């Protein structure tokens, strides 16, 4: 008696040699992934188009004001989560500034998240050359470089409310061909940080909180050896800044003074060798572009006991030490013996009590 023939194998049964249909769940997941990827690609594409349109419109607006920003080549990328703009050999030409300012760099990169184009992180590659005045015979020219320059800007609603800049390995050298003999100085620093944000004051006040720090700052005047490094830190507020700011320094100064502009020195700290300086107070620009106001200072270091022994801060510390010993009062800096006094800045001079210490240069 013969065995009945076995039933033919189902196409979906194991060992049939054919693949069965995938479960419906996997099909739905695959379709969802495709839809999400396509949707996100569309979001990224429109985000990059929006960013490119914003850049193009801003460049056109600036060009109409006499400010030209150019790239050797501009590319937009960053898929899938970022919008990235790369600019090779960028250049800046600000014709409405006085003096006329031009700058060139090796490269520029900026990136933002596709869902938040108002927060931009950027990098600039050195060397960077900055010139002012006539192009053939510039009034000044400075060559700068660094190991790394990174910054960020936050501009919700199209207005910058915060900016941060960090530089490591900074060097700035004046071009001898555009600088009078002995009139320039090379500046170096291992690190520089600049931070600014809109202050918590009414929007029409246009106050900006500022923090600046420099580590191992060295200023070497032409023809002289380098000084000892200085660590510098400033925290304060720039009050009543004109907005939009005039590009002409004299017009900016006049508008700032008319607004009741001020510099609030919350804390100024400078250390060179064993000499330490602390300061706080309020200053304002006078009609000649010099600071005026009063600042309370503290000084500690060898120049207090032996004037001239350290000669810190370009020889200013011994002069301050002598004046403070005559008109100051005992104080301390972090538990270290110091002398304190109030400095008045007026009529282009610095006074400690009735004693003039030094002339004030025009810095605004």
C-alpha positions as YAML, in Angstrom:
chain: A
units: angstrom
residues:
- id: 1
  name: UNK
  ca: [0.00, 0.00, 0.00]
- id: 2
  name: UNK
  ca: [1.52, 3.25, -1.07]
- id: 3
  name: UNK
  ca: [1.74, 6.43, 1.06]
- id: 4
  name: UNK
  ca: [-0.33, 9.32, -0.20]
- id: 5
  name: UNK
  ca: [1.59, 12.17, -1.80]
- id: 6
  name: UNK
  ca: [2.41, 14.97, 0.66]
- id: 7
  name: UNK
  ca: [0.74, 18.35, 0.14]
- id: 8
  name: UNK
  ca: [2.76, 20.88, -1.85]
- id: 9
  name: UNK
  ca: [4.75, 23.30, 0.28]
- id: 10
  name: UNK
  ca: [3.24, 26.73, 0.75]
- id: 11
  name: UNK
  ca: [5.28, 29.62, -0.68]
- id: 12
  name: UNK
  ca: [5.37, 31.08, 2.84]
- id: 13
  name: UNK
  ca: [6.47, 27.86, 4.58]
- id: 14
  name: UNK
  ca: [10.08, 27.36, 5.70]
- id: 15
  name: UNK
  ca: [12.26, 25.59, 3.19]
- id: 16
  name: UNK
  ca: [10.08, 26.56, 0.27]
- id: 17
  name: UNK
  ca: [12.96, 28.50, -1.29]
- id: 18
  name: UNK
  ca: [10.81, 31.64, -1.63]
- id: 19
  name: UNK
  ca: [10.50, 34.72, 0.58]
- id: 20
  name: UNK
  ca: [7.10, 35.39, 1.98]
- id: 21
  name: UNK
  ca: [5.41, 38.72, 2.24]
- id: 22
  name: UNK
  ca: [6.79, 40.91, 5.09]
- id: 23
  name: UNK
  ca: [4.50, 41.59, 8.02]
- id: 24
  name: UNK
  ca: [2.24, 44.59, 7.60]
- id: 25
  name: UNK
  ca: [3.87, 46.28, 10.62]
- id: 26
  name: UNK
  ca: [7.29, 46.35, 8.94]
- id: 27
  name: UNK
  ca: [5.77, 47.74, 5.77]
- id: 28
  name: UNK
  ca: [4.13, 50.54, 7.71]
- id: 29
  name: UNK
  ca: [7.38, 51.34, 9.56]
- id: 30
  name: UNK
  ca: [9.32, 51.47, 6.30]
- id: 31
  name: UNK
  ca: [6.72, 53.75, 4.74]
- id: 32
  name: UNK
  ca: [6.81, 56.01, 7.81]
- id: 33
  name: UNK
  ca: [10.61, 56.25, 7.62]
- id: 34
  name: UNK
  ca: [10.42, 57.19, 3.94]
- id: 35
  name: UNK
  ca: [7.73, 59.81, 4.60]
- id: 36
  name: UNK
  ca: [9.64, 61.33, 7.54]
- id: 37
  name: UNK
  ca: [12.91, 61.40, 5.57]
- id: 38
  name: UNK
  ca: [11.20, 63.04, 2.62]
- id: 39
  name: UNK
  ca: [9.45, 65.54, 4.87]
- id: 40
  name: UNK
  ca: [12.66, 66.39, 6.73]
- id: 41
  name: UNK
  ca: [14.53, 66.76, 3.45]
- id: 42
  name: UNK
  ca: [11.88, 69.26, 2.37]
- id: 43
  name: UNK
  ca: [12.22, 71.13, 5.69]
- id: 44
  name: UNK
  ca: [16.01, 71.27, 5.28]
- id: 45
  name: UNK
  ca: [15.73, 72.36, 1.64]
- id: 46
  name: UNK
  ca: [13.35, 75.20, 2.42]
- id: 47
  name: UNK
  ca: [15.49, 76.13, 5.45]
- id: 48
  name: UNK
  ca: [18.58, 76.45, 3.27]
- id: 49
  name: UNK
  ca: [16.62, 78.41, 0.67]
- id: 50
  name: UNK
  ca: [15.40, 80.76, 3.39]
- id: 51
  name: UNK
  ca: [18.92, 81.19, 4.77]
- id: 52
  name: UNK
  ca: [20.33, 81.86, 1.30]
- id: 53
  name: UNK
  ca: [17.55, 84.37, 0.60]
- id: 54
  name: UNK
  ca: [18.21, 86.14, 3.94]
- id: 55
  name: UNK
  ca: [21.94, 86.37, 3.15]
- id: 56
  name: UNK
  ca: [21.32, 87.65, -0.37]
- id: 57
  name: UNK
  ca: [18.82, 90.28, 0.84]
- id: 58
  name: UNK
  ca: [21.16, 91.44, 3.62]
- id: 59
  name: UNK
  ca: [24.10, 91.69, 1.21]
- id: 60
  name: UNK
  ca: [22.03, 93.77, -1.19]
- id: 61
  name: UNK
  ca: [20.85, 96.05, 1.61]
- id: 62
  name: UNK
  ca: [24.40, 96.56, 2.86]
- id: 63
  name: UNK
  ca: [25.72, 97.17, -0.67]
- id: 64
  name: UNK
  ca: [23.17, 99.94, -1.10]
- id: 65
  name: UNK
  ca: [24.74, 101.62, 1.95]
- id: 66
  name: UNK
  ca: [28.25, 101.34, 0.58]
- id: 67
  name: UNK
  ca: [29.24, 98.18, 2.44]
- id: 68
  name: UNK
  ca: [30.37, 95.28, 0.27]
- id: 69
  name: UNK
  ca: [30.84, 91.73, 1.53]
- id: 70
  name: UNK
  ca: [32.15, 89.24, -1.01]
- id: 71
  name: UNK
  ca: [33.30, 85.62, -1.26]
- id: 72
  name: UNK
  ca: [35.60, 83.91, -3.70]
- id: 73
  name: UNK
  ca: [33.03, 81.11, -3.56]
- id: 74
  name: UNK
  ca: [29.91, 80.72, -1.41]
- id: 75
  name: UNK
  ca: [28.38, 77.31, -0.69]
- id: 76
  name: UNK
  ca: [25.35, 76.28, 1.37]
- id: 77
  name: UNK
  ca: [25.11, 72.77, 2.85]
- id: 78
  name: UNK
  ca: [24.83, 70.98, 6.17]
- id: 79
  name: UNK
  ca: [22.19, 68.31, 5.47]
- id: 80
  name: UNK
  ca: [20.40, 66.85, 7.40]
- id: 81
  name: UNK
  ca: [20.24, 68.91, 10.62]
- id: 82
  name: UNK
  ca: [22.21, 72.08, 9.95]
- id: 83
  name: UNK
  ca: [22.35, 74.97, 7.55]
- id: 84
  name: UNK
  ca: [25.99, 75.71, 6.85]
- id: 85
  name: UNK
  ca: [27.44, 78.55, 4.80]
- id: 86
  name: UNK
  ca: [31.05, 78.44, 3.64]
- id: 87
  name: UNK
  ca: [32.83, 81.42, 2.13]
- id: 88
  name: UNK
  ca: [36.31, 81.16, 0.67]
- id: 89
  name: UNK
  ca: [38.58, 84.23, 0.64]
- id: 90
  name: UNK
  ca: [35.98, 86.61, 2.13]
- id: 91
  name: UNK
  ca: [36.46, 90.35, 1.86]
- id: 92
  name: UNK
  ca: [34.80, 93.37, 3.44]
- id: 93
  name: UNK
  ca: [34.75, 96.91, 2.08]
- id: 94
  name: UNK
  ca: [33.00, 99.53, 4.24]
- id: 95
  name: UNK
  ca: [33.02, 102.71, 2.22]
- id: 96
  name: UNK
  ca: [30.73, 104.66, 4.57]
- id: 97
  name: UNK
  ca: [33.15, 104.30, 7.50]
- id: 98
  name: UNK
  ca: [35.60, 107.07, 8.29]
- id: 99
  name: UNK
  ca: [38.25, 106.19, 7.43]
- id: 100
  name: UNK
  ca: [37.27, 103.80, 4.65]
- id: 101
  name: UNK
  ca: [37.88, 100.25, 6.00]
- id: 102
  name: UNK
  ca: [38.78, 97.10, 4.06]
- id: 103
  name: UNK
  ca: [39.52, 93.60, 5.33]
- id: 104
  name: UNK
  ca: [40.34, 90.22, 3.82]
- id: 105
  name: UNK
  ca: [40.48, 86.74, 5.38]
- id: 106
  name: UNK
  ca: [41.31, 83.19, 4.35]
- id: 107
  name: UNK
  ca: [37.93, 81.66, 5.07]
- id: 108
  name: UNK
  ca: [34.59, 82.01, 6.85]
- id: 109
  name: UNK
  ca: [32.10, 79.39, 8.02]
- id: 110
  name: UNK
  ca: [28.73, 79.84, 9.70]
- id: 111
  name: UNK
  ca: [26.28, 77.20, 10.86]
- id: 112
  name: UNK
  ca: [22.78, 77.19, 12.40]
- id: 113
  name: UNK
  ca: [20.31, 74.46, 13.27]
- id: 114
  name: UNK
  ca: [17.69, 74.16, 10.58]
- id: 115
  name: UNK
  ca: [14.91, 74.75, 13.13]
- id: 116
  name: UNK
  ca: [16.62, 77.81, 14.66]
- id: 117
  name: UNK
  ca: [18.24, 80.07, 12.09]
- id: 118
  name: UNK
  ca: [18.48, 82.97, 14.56]
- id: 119
  name: UNK
  ca: [21.37, 81.39, 16.50]
- id: 120
  name: UNK
  ca: [24.50, 81.34, 14.34]
- id: 121
  name: UNK
  ca: [27.92, 79.91, 15.22]
- id: 122
  name: UNK
  ca: [30.82, 81.02, 13.03]
- id: 123
  name: UNK
  ca: [34.56, 80.64, 12.49]
- id: 124
  name: UNK
  ca: [37.01, 82.89, 10.66]
- id: 125
  name: UNK
  ca: [40.31, 81.61, 9.33]
- id: 126
  name: UNK
  ca: [43.37, 83.85, 9.44]
- id: 127
  name: UNK
  ca: [45.43, 85.56, 8.40]
- id: 128
  name: UNK
  ca: [43.23, 88.66, 8.27]
- id: 129
  name: UNK
  ca: [44.45, 92.01, 6.94]
- id: 130
  name: UNK
  ca: [42.69, 95.24, 7.92]
- id: 131
  name: UNK
  ca: [43.35, 98.51, 6.14]
- id: 132
  name: UNK
  ca: [41.99, 102.01, 6.51]
- id: 133
  name: UNK
  ca: [42.04, 105.07, 4.30]
- id: 134
  name: UNK
  ca: [43.23, 105.30, 0.72]
- id: 135
  name: UNK
  ca: [43.77, 101.91, -0.91]
- id: 136
  name: UNK
  ca: [47.08, 102.85, -2.54]
- id: 137
  name: UNK
  ca: [48.42, 104.62, 0.54]
- id: 138
  name: UNK
  ca: [46.44, 103.37, 3.55]
- id: 139
  name: UNK
  ca: [46.42, 105.42, 6.75]
- id: 140
  name: UNK
  ca: [46.89, 102.20, 8.68]
- id: 141
  name: UNK
  ca: [47.27, 98.49, 7.95]
- id: 142
  name: UNK
  ca: [47.32, 95.62, 10.44]
- id: 143
  name: UNK
  ca: [47.98, 91.94, 9.81]
- id: 144
  name: UNK
  ca: [46.30, 89.63, 12.32]
- id: 145
  name: UNK
  ca: [46.29, 85.89, 12.82]
- id: 146
  name: UNK
  ca: [45.23, 83.27, 15.34]
- id: 147
  name: UNK
  ca: [45.08, 79.59, 16.03]
- id: 148
  name: UNK
  ca: [41.28, 79.56, 16.33]
- id: 149
  name: UNK
  ca: [38.55, 82.21, 16.15]
- id: 150
  name: UNK
  ca: [35.00, 81.17, 16.99]
- id: 151
  name: UNK
  ca: [31.94, 83.23, 17.75]
- id: 152
  name: UNK
  ca: [28.18, 83.10, 18.01]
- id: 153
  name: UNK
  ca: [25.30, 85.51, 17.44]
- id: 154
  name: UNK
  ca: [21.71, 85.34, 18.67]
- id: 155
  name: UNK
  ca: [19.29, 87.49, 16.71]
- id: 156
  name: UNK
  ca: [15.63, 86.67, 17.36]
- id: 157
  name: UNK
  ca: [13.40, 88.97, 15.34]
- id: 158
  name: UNK
  ca: [16.36, 90.09, 13.24]
- id: 159
  name: UNK
  ca: [18.05, 92.12, 16.01]
- id: 160
  name: UNK
  ca: [21.24, 90.91, 17.69]
- id: 161
  name: UNK
  ca: [20.65, 90.42, 21.42]
- id: 162
  name: UNK
  ca: [23.82, 88.52, 22.27]
- id: 163
  name: UNK
  ca: [27.26, 88.00, 20.77]
- id: 164
  name: UNK
  ca: [30.25, 85.97, 21.93]
- id: 165
  name: UNK
  ca: [33.75, 85.79, 20.48]
- id: 166
  name: UNK
  ca: [36.72, 83.65, 21.52]
- id: 167
  name: UNK
  ca: [40.22, 83.81, 20.05]
- id: 168
  name: UNK
  ca: [43.24, 81.66, 20.89]
- id: 169
  name: UNK
  ca: [46.80, 82.33, 19.80]
- id: 170
  name: UNK
  ca: [46.10, 85.94, 18.76]
- id: 171
  name: UNK
  ca: [48.69, 88.14, 17.01]
- id: 172
  name: UNK
  ca: [48.31, 91.63, 15.51]
- id: 173
  name: UNK
  ca: [51.23, 93.30, 13.72]
- id: 174
  name: UNK
  ca: [51.16, 96.74, 12.06]
- id: 175
  name: UNK
  ca: [52.43, 96.96, 8.48]
- id: 176
  name: UNK
  ca: [55.61, 99.09, 8.62]
- id: 177
  name: UNK
  ca: [54.82, 100.50, 5.16]
- id: 178
  name: UNK
  ca: [51.65, 102.12, 6.53]
- id: 179
  name: UNK
  ca: [52.92, 103.05, 9.99]
- id: 180
  name: UNK
  ca: [55.13, 105.95, 11.00]
- id: 181
  name: UNK
  ca: [58.46, 104.85, 12.53]
- id: 182
  name: UNK
  ca: [57.95, 104.04, 16.20]
- id: 183
  name: UNK
  ca: [54.22, 104.56, 15.89]
- id: 184
  name: UNK
  ca: [53.06, 100.95, 15.96]
- id: 185
  name: UNK
  ca: [53.01, 98.04, 18.36]
- id: 186
  name: UNK
  ca: [52.67, 94.29, 18.04]
- id: 187
  name: UNK
  ca: [49.97, 92.76, 20.24]
- id: 188
  name: UNK
  ca: [49.81, 89.08, 21.23]
- id: 189
  name: UNK
  ca: [47.61, 87.10, 23.60]
- id: 190
  name: UNK
  ca: [47.18, 83.42, 24.30]
- id: 191
  name: UNK
  ca: [43.43, 83.93, 24.63]
- id: 192
  name: UNK
  ca: [40.92, 86.76, 24.13]
- id: 193
  name: UNK
  ca: [37.23, 86.60, 24.97]
- id: 194
  name: UNK
  ca: [34.59, 89.23, 24.19]
- id: 195
  name: UNK
  ca: [30.97, 88.83, 25.27]
- id: 196
  name: UNK
  ca: [28.05, 91.21, 24.92]
- id: 197
  name: UNK
  ca: [24.31, 90.99, 25.47]
- id: 198
  name: UNK
  ca: [21.40, 93.36, 25.58]
- id: 199
  name: UNK
  ca: [20.97, 94.58, 29.15]
- id: 200
  name: UNK
  ca: [17.79, 94.04, 31.16]
- id: 201
  name: UNK
  ca: [16.67, 97.62, 30.59]
- id: 202
  name: UNK
  ca: [13.88, 99.05, 28.41]
- id: 203
  name: UNK
  ca: [14.51, 98.16, 24.73]
- id: 204
  name: UNK
  ca: [14.77, 101.83, 23.71]
- id: 205
  name: UNK
  ca: [17.66, 102.33, 26.19]
- id: 206
  name: UNK
  ca: [20.06, 100.30, 24.01]
- id: 207
  name: UNK
  ca: [22.29, 99.31, 26.93]
- id: 208
  name: UNK
  ca: [24.75, 96.47, 26.43]
- id: 209
  name: UNK
  ca: [26.39, 94.36, 29.15]
- id: 210
  name: UNK
  ca: [29.99, 93.61, 28.20]
- id: 211
  name: UNK
  ca: [32.65, 91.21, 29.47]
- id: 212
  name: UNK
  ca: [36.19, 91.17, 28.07]
- id: 213
  name: UNK
  ca: [39.15, 89.07, 29.14]
- id: 214
  name: UNK
  ca: [42.67, 88.67, 27.78]
- id: 215
  name: UNK
  ca: [45.23, 86.15, 29.00]
- id: 216
  name: UNK
  ca: [48.98, 86.67, 28.50]
- id: 217
  name: UNK
  ca: [48.43, 89.99, 26.74]
- id: 218
  name: UNK
  ca: [51.73, 91.48, 25.53]
- id: 219
  name: UNK
  ca: [52.12, 94.86, 23.81]
- id: 220
  name: UNK
  ca: [55.49, 95.43, 22.14]
- id: 221
  name: UNK
  ca: [56.02, 98.96, 20.75]
- id: 222
  name: UNK
  ca: [58.15, 99.22, 17.62]
- id: 223
  name: UNK
  ca: [61.84, 99.27, 18.43]
- id: 224
  name: UNK
  ca: [61.37, 97.99, 21.98]
- id: 225
  name: UNK
  ca: [61.47, 94.62, 23.67]
- id: 226
  name: UNK
  ca: [58.28, 92.87, 24.81]
- id: 227
  name: UNK
  ca: [56.82, 93.74, 28.20]
- id: 228
  name: UNK
  ca: [55.74, 91.22, 30.78]
- id: 229
  name: UNK
  ca: [52.40, 89.58, 30.01]
- id: 230
  name: UNK
  ca: [49.22, 91.08, 31.47]
- id: 231
  name: UNK
  ca: [46.05, 89.24, 32.44]
- id: 232
  name: UNK
  ca: [43.13, 91.60, 31.93]
- id: 233
  name: UNK
  ca: [39.44, 91.29, 32.80]
- id: 234
  name: UNK
  ca: [36.59, 93.80, 32.40]
- id: 235
  name: UNK
  ca: [32.93, 93.51, 33.31]
- id: 236
  name: UNK
  ca: [30.64, 96.47, 32.79]
- id: 237
  name: UNK
  ca: [27.91, 98.13, 30.79]
- id: 238
  name: UNK
  ca: [27.84, 100.46, 27.78]
- id: 239
  name: UNK
  ca: [24.85, 102.73, 28.33]
- id: 240
  name: UNK
  ca: [22.61, 104.56, 25.86]
- id: 241
  name: UNK
  ca: [24.35, 103.42, 22.68]
- id: 242
  name: UNK
  ca: [23.00, 105.06, 19.51]
- id: 243
  name: UNK
  ca: [20.95, 102.72, 17.35]
- id: 244
  name: UNK
  ca: [21.46, 102.18, 14.51]
- id: 245
  name: UNK
  ca: [25.11, 103.08, 15.18]
- id: 246
  name: UNK
  ca: [26.69, 105.66, 12.83]
- id: 247
  name: UNK
  ca: [29.76, 104.34, 11.00]
- id: 248
  name: UNK
  ca: [31.56, 107.68, 11.33]
- id: 249
  name: UNK
  ca: [33.35, 107.67, 14.75]
- id: 250
  name: UNK
  ca: [32.75, 111.39, 15.28]
- id: 251
  name: UNK
  ca: [29.04, 111.03, 14.47]
- id: 252
  name: UNK
  ca: [28.85, 107.98, 16.77]
- id: 253
  name: UNK
  ca: [30.49, 109.93, 19.60]
- id: 254
  name: UNK
  ca: [28.19, 112.91, 19.14]
- id: 255
  name: UNK
  ca: [25.09, 110.69, 19.13]
- id: 256
  name: UNK
  ca: [26.32, 108.72, 22.16]
- id: 257
  name: UNK
  ca: [26.98, 111.90, 24.15]
- id: 258
  name: UNK
  ca: [23.58, 113.31, 23.12]
- id: 259
  name: UNK
  ca: [21.95, 110.11, 24.44]
- id: 260
  name: UNK
  ca: [23.73, 110.46, 27.79]
- id: 261
  name: UNK
  ca: [26.10, 107.60, 27.02]
- id: 262
  name: UNK
  ca: [28.22, 106.05, 29.74]
- id: 263
  name: UNK
  ca: [30.65, 103.26, 30.58]
- id: 264
  name: UNK
  ca: [29.89, 101.54, 33.87]
- id: 265
  name: UNK
  ca: [33.04, 99.81, 35.10]
- id: 266
  name: UNK
  ca: [31.63, 97.05, 37.25]
- id: 267
  name: UNK
  ca: [35.03, 95.42, 37.71]
- id: 268
  name: UNK
  ca: [38.35, 96.00, 36.00]
- id: 269
  name: UNK
  ca: [41.18, 93.67, 36.95]
- id: 270
  name: UNK
  ca: [44.75, 93.75, 35.60]
- id: 271
  name: UNK
  ca: [47.72, 91.68, 36.75]
- id: 272
  name: UNK
  ca: [51.30, 92.03, 35.54]
- id: 273
  name: UNK
  ca: [53.92, 90.06, 37.41]
- id: 274
  name: UNK
  ca: [53.41, 90.79, 41.11]
- id: 275
  name: UNK
  ca: [51.46, 94.00, 40.46]
- id: 276
  name: UNK
  ca: [47.67, 93.94, 40.69]
- id: 277
  name: UNK
  ca: [45.16, 96.65, 39.83]
- id: 278
  name: UNK
  ca: [41.41, 96.75, 40.52]
- id: 279
  name: UNK
  ca: [39.01, 99.49, 39.46]
- id: 280
  name: UNK
  ca: [35.30, 100.34, 39.43]
- id: 281
  name: UNK
  ca: [33.31, 103.46, 38.61]
- id: 282
  name: UNK
  ca: [31.47, 105.28, 35.83]
- id: 283
  name: UNK
  ca: [32.88, 107.12, 32.82]
- id: 284
  name: UNK
  ca: [31.41, 109.05, 29.91]
- id: 285
  name: UNK
  ca: [32.88, 110.45, 26.68]
- id: 286
  name: UNK
  ca: [33.63, 114.15, 26.67]
- id: 287
  name: UNK
  ca: [33.40, 116.43, 23.65]
- id: 288
  name: UNK
  ca: [36.97, 115.63, 22.58]
- id: 289
  name: UNK
  ca: [36.50, 111.85, 22.69]
- id: 290
  name: UNK
  ca: [38.26, 111.40, 26.03]
- id: 291
  name: UNK
  ca: [36.81, 109.65, 29.09]
- id: 292
  name: UNK
  ca: [35.57, 111.73, 32.01]
- id: 293
  name: UNK
  ca: [34.21, 110.66, 35.38]
- id: 294
  name: UNK
  ca: [35.52, 109.01, 38.54]
- id: 295
  name: UNK
  ca: [36.96, 105.57, 39.20]
- id: 296
  name: UNK
  ca: [37.99, 103.99, 42.49]
- id: 297
  name: UNK
  ca: [41.22, 102.02, 42.14]
- id: 298
  name: UNK
  ca: [43.23, 99.61, 44.28]
- id: 299
  name: UNK
  ca: [46.89, 98.88, 43.66]
- id: 300
  name: UNK
  ca: [49.12, 96.19, 45.14]
- id: 301
  name: UNK
  ca: [52.68, 95.24, 44.28]
- id: 302
  name: UNK
  ca: [56.36, 96.11, 44.58]
- id: 303
  name: UNK
  ca: [55.91, 99.68, 43.30]
- id: 304
  name: UNK
  ca: [54.06, 100.59, 46.50]
- id: 305
  name: UNK
  ca: [57.07, 99.88, 48.71]
- id: 306
  name: UNK
  ca: [59.82, 100.65, 46.19]
- id: 307
  name: UNK
  ca: [58.49, 102.97, 43.45]
- id: 308
  name: UNK
  ca: [59.84, 102.04, 40.04]
- id: 309
  name: UNK
  ca: [61.06, 98.60, 41.07]
- id: 310
  name: UNK
  ca: [58.55, 96.84, 38.84]
- id: 311
  name: UNK
  ca: [57.49, 99.60, 36.46]
- id: 312
  name: UNK
  ca: [54.28, 97.72, 35.70]
- id: 313
  name: UNK
  ca: [51.64, 98.73, 33.15]
- id: 314
  name: UNK
  ca: [54.02, 100.64, 30.93]
- id: 315
  name: UNK
  ca: [55.45, 102.70, 33.81]
- id: 316
  name: UNK
  ca: [52.02, 103.88, 34.99]
- id: 317
  name: UNK
  ca: [52.02, 101.77, 38.18]
- id: 318
  name: UNK
  ca: [54.96, 103.66, 39.83]
- id: 319
  name: UNK
  ca: [53.25, 107.01, 39.18]
- id: 320
  name: UNK
  ca: [49.96, 105.72, 40.58]
- id: 321
  name: UNK
  ca: [51.77, 104.18, 43.56]
- id: 322
  name: UNK
  ca: [53.42, 107.49, 44.44]
- id: 323
  name: UNK
  ca: [50.14, 109.40, 44.19]
- id: 324
  name: UNK
  ca: [48.24, 106.76, 46.20]
- id: 325
  name: UNK
  ca: [50.83, 106.81, 48.97]
- id: 326
  name: UNK
  ca: [50.28, 110.55, 49.30]
- id: 327
  name: UNK
  ca: [46.51, 110.77, 48.83]
- id: 328
  name: UNK
  ca: [45.20, 107.21, 49.15]
- id: 329
  name: UNK
  ca: [44.11, 105.00, 52.02]
- id: 330
  name: UNK
  ca: [44.97, 101.45, 53.11]
- id: 331
  name: UNK
  ca: [43.04, 98.65, 51.41]
- id: 332
  name: UNK
  ca: [43.50, 95.04, 50.34]
- id: 333
  name: UNK
  ca: [43.15, 92.90, 47.22]
- id: 334
  name: UNK
  ca: [42.10, 89.37, 48.10]
- id: 335
  name: UNK
  ca: [43.80, 89.72, 51.48]
- id: 336
  name: UNK
  ca: [46.94, 91.28, 50.03]
- id: 337
  name: UNK
  ca: [48.09, 94.68, 51.26]
- id: 338
  name: UNK
  ca: [47.08, 97.45, 48.86]
- id: 339
  name: UNK
  ca: [46.33, 101.16, 48.65]
- id: 340
  name: UNK
  ca: [43.06, 102.64, 47.36]
- id: 341
  name: UNK
  ca: [42.07, 106.01, 45.99]
- id: 342
  name: UNK
  ca: [39.60, 107.77, 43.69]
- id: 343
  name: UNK
  ca: [40.78, 108.92, 40.29]
- id: 344
  name: UNK
  ca: [39.03, 111.82, 38.57]
- id: 345
  name: UNK
  ca: [39.19, 112.13, 34.80]
- id: 346
  name: UNK
  ca: [38.44, 115.62, 33.55]
- id: 347
  name: UNK
  ca: [39.71, 118.13, 31.01]
- id: 348
  name: UNK
  ca: [41.87, 115.50, 29.36]
- id: 349
  name: UNK
  ca: [43.85, 114.65, 32.50]
- id: 350
  name: UNK
  ca: [43.83, 112.06, 35.27]
- id: 351
  name: UNK
  ca: [43.76, 113.44, 38.82]
- id: 352
  name: UNK
  ca: [44.28, 111.69, 42.15]
- id: 353
  name: UNK
  ca: [43.09, 114.32, 44.59]
- id: 354
  name: UNK
  ca: [44.57, 117.61, 43.37]
- id: 355
  name: UNK
  ca: [47.54, 115.84, 41.76]
- id: 356
  name: UNK
  ca: [47.52, 115.33, 37.96]
- id: 357
  name: UNK
  ca: [48.95, 111.91, 37.09]
- id: 358
  name: UNK
  ca: [48.94, 111.74, 33.33]
- id: 359
  name: UNK
  ca: [47.38, 113.08, 30.13]
- id: 360
  name: UNK
  ca: [44.38, 111.28, 28.63]
- id: 361
  name: UNK
  ca: [44.52, 110.27, 24.98]
- id: 362
  name: UNK
  ca: [41.54, 110.48, 22.68]
- id: 363
  name: UNK
  ca: [40.07, 106.97, 22.74]
- id: 364
  name: UNK
  ca: [36.57, 107.52, 21.33]
...
